[in-house]
């Protein structure tokens, strides 16, 4: 038997295996909710950390030979799923915003706090002051906590530097995370996250700096795959966003956009026009925006944690997106302001309870569709031969328990690239 079919890890007898094998590209429309769970499922993993086979236990056993030292995990009574892909985070920052949180509970408005120099800008002050080493240590702790909640791939943005030097500092930390954290980490430049104090009355001047200096420098160091903008009333206009994303494209950075979070600005239409990899938030999209996103194939990354924490009465109109065929993904948006939630299971719960997704749609949104939102759909997000062996075993028989018990962490085991990194909820040391 060829070396390629010798398994060093085999997970067997899962009560339910959700492999999400299927069409190339993100799932949309009816397919968003089709998970085809397999009873008595198994996954075999090769020495290279890639999946050899996934399917019914009998079929996998027949297809794969076990190495002498192979580890076999009995997943009886448990569900096996792809690892979560968190497609939007701001996980590198210093300080916290608990004072702002309490002020908002008392009625203060998020954008007004920012306009007065607080909010994002208070995190910018703290992040500029912090050393790269301190930012990295803090972000590594975040990554470890995310891992225990089942996240095996993470997108991380800059955006709390707002000068070329400080954005570079942040993105070098993101690269160091990529090299040292257990997850696969993808970097995004978000220099256009807010207008920095130095350019308080000259947003266009800051946009010029981002286009002419920050983007070329970041791209020449290969520090980011994506370029993102916070397109919002009082932050960056559609025209300014177009300039930044266009400059990013000229330097090989793929566009993403924070769009229609607090109000409708036309950002979703811009994302569709540029065929952005994703448009994120979208709480205030209308039907024309959705039709445009569906035509462009842009993934809608919905962030129900942010709208929940901001006390919005509802989040994005997810059902009205799925029907016309917008591929929907979900992410935590982990950041110190609008979403201090780093747990993807909590996001699954909020998506079902507040956005009206079914548990199956939410699972697709947090795995394979999220992988496509960050350009990794061929590597992660489903359990198929040749993909990275990134998977979870839940302490529950079905993925449907995730939103039901969303306040608990049901993640029992986490396998990343074929290594068992978490078992019985505890981090394992790997030699
Ligand atoms: O995605 N809205 C813009 N950016 C973040 C919030 C960042 C912050 O408040 O620090 C978001 O919600």
mmCIF file with all atom_site columns, C-alpha atoms and ligand atoms in Angstrom, residues 88 90 97 100 110 119-120 123 160 190 193 230 258 261 281 303 306 310 333 335-339, ligand 1:
data_model
loop_
_atom_site.group_PDB
_atom_site.id
_atom_site.type_symbol
_atom_site.label_atom_id
_atom_site.label_alt_id
_atom_site.label_comp_id
_atom_site.label_asym_id
_atom_site.label_entity_id
_atom_site.label_seq_id
_atom_site.pdbx_PDB_ins_code
_atom_site.Cartn_x
_atom_site.Cartn_y
_atom_site.Cartn_z
_atom_site.occupancy
_atom_site.B_iso_or_equiv
_atom_site.pdbx_formal_charge
_atom_site.auth_seq_id
_atom_site.auth_comp_id
_atom_site.auth_asym_id
_atom_site.auth_atom_id
_atom_site.pdbx_PDB_model_num
ATOM   1  C CA . UNK A 1 88  ? -12.793 38.583 10.894 1.00 0.00 ? 88  UNK A CA 1
ATOM   2  C CA . UNK A 1 90  ? -8.980  42.601 15.328 1.00 0.00 ? 90  UNK A CA 1
ATOM   3  C CA . UNK A 1 97  ? -12.510 49.454 26.622 1.00 0.00 ? 97  UNK A CA 1
ATOM   4  C CA . UNK A 1 100 ? -16.616 52.709 27.097 1.00 0.00 ? 100 UNK A CA 1
ATOM   5  C CA . UNK A 1 110 ? -20.401 54.160 19.631 1.00 0.00 ? 110 UNK A CA 1
ATOM   6  C CA . UNK A 1 119 ? -13.458 54.299 20.915 1.00 0.00 ? 119 UNK A CA 1
ATOM   7  C CA . UNK A 1 120 ? -11.111 52.988 18.223 1.00 0.00 ? 120 UNK A CA 1
ATOM   8  C CA . UNK A 1 123 ? -7.177  51.595 21.404 1.00 0.00 ? 123 UNK A CA 1
ATOM   9  C CA . UNK A 1 160 ? -4.989  50.305 15.638 1.00 0.00 ? 160 UNK A CA 1
ATOM   10 C CA . UNK A 1 190 ? -6.889  47.987 7.812  1.00 0.00 ? 190 UNK A CA 1
ATOM   11 C CA . UNK A 1 193 ? -9.982  52.018 10.183 1.00 0.00 ? 193 UNK A CA 1
ATOM   12 C CA . UNK A 1 230 ? -14.156 50.947 7.565  1.00 0.00 ? 230 UNK A CA 1
ATOM   13 C CA . UNK A 1 258 ? -16.499 46.909 6.559  1.00 0.00 ? 258 UNK A CA 1
ATOM   14 C CA . UNK A 1 261 ? -22.539 48.448 9.914  1.00 0.00 ? 261 UNK A CA 1
ATOM   15 C CA . UNK A 1 281 ? -21.190 43.510 8.961  1.00 0.00 ? 281 UNK A CA 1
ATOM   16 C CA . UNK A 1 303 ? -20.889 39.646 12.851 1.00 0.00 ? 303 UNK A CA 1
ATOM   17 C CA . UNK A 1 306 ? -20.900 43.172 17.397 1.00 0.00 ? 306 UNK A CA 1
ATOM   18 C CA . UNK A 1 310 ? -23.685 47.362 20.633 1.00 0.00 ? 310 UNK A CA 1
ATOM   19 C CA . UNK A 1 333 ? -15.094 40.339 14.999 1.00 0.00 ? 333 UNK A CA 1
ATOM   20 C CA . UNK A 1 335 ? -11.938 43.427 19.267 1.00 0.00 ? 335 UNK A CA 1
ATOM   21 C CA . UNK A 1 336 ? -11.847 45.518 22.452 1.00 0.00 ? 336 UNK A CA 1
ATOM   22 C CA . UNK A 1 337 ? -14.721 47.808 21.420 1.00 0.00 ? 337 UNK A CA 1
ATOM   23 C CA . UNK A 1 338 ? -17.675 46.259 19.636 1.00 0.00 ? 338 UNK A CA 1
ATOM   24 C CA . UNK A 1 339 ? -17.047 42.584 20.353 1.00 0.00 ? 339 UNK A CA 1
HETATM 25 O O1 . LIG B 2 .   ? -15.561 45.593 13.129 1.00 0.00 ? 1   LIG B O1 1
HETATM 26 N N1 . LIG B 2 .   ? -16.263 48.741 12.986 1.00 0.00 ? 1   LIG B N1 1
HETATM 27 C C1 . LIG B 2 .   ? -15.074 48.800 12.896 1.00 0.00 ? 1   LIG B C1 1
HETATM 28 N N2 . LIG B 2 .   ? -14.167 47.999 13.456 1.00 0.00 ? 1   LIG B N2 1
HETATM 29 C C2 . LIG B 2 .   ? -14.498 47.089 14.520 1.00 0.00 ? 1   LIG B C2 1
HETATM 30 C C3 . LIG B 2 .   ? -14.607 47.764 15.838 1.00 0.00 ? 1   LIG B C3 1
HETATM 31 C C4 . LIG B 2 .   ? -13.281 48.217 16.305 1.00 0.00 ? 1   LIG B C4 1
HETATM 32 C C5 . LIG B 2 .   ? -13.289 48.909 17.628 1.00 0.00 ? 1   LIG B C5 1
HETATM 33 O O2 . LIG B 2 .   ? -14.318 49.471 18.067 1.00 0.00 ? 1   LIG B O2 1
HETATM 34 O O3 . LIG B 2 .   ? -12.207 48.898 18.225 1.00 0.00 ? 1   LIG B O3 1
HETATM 35 C C6 . LIG B 2 .   ? -15.716 46.263 14.138 1.00 0.00 ? 1   LIG B C6 1
HETATM 36 O O4 . LIG B 2 .   ? -16.755 46.252 14.801 1.00 0.00 ? 1   LIG B O4 1
#
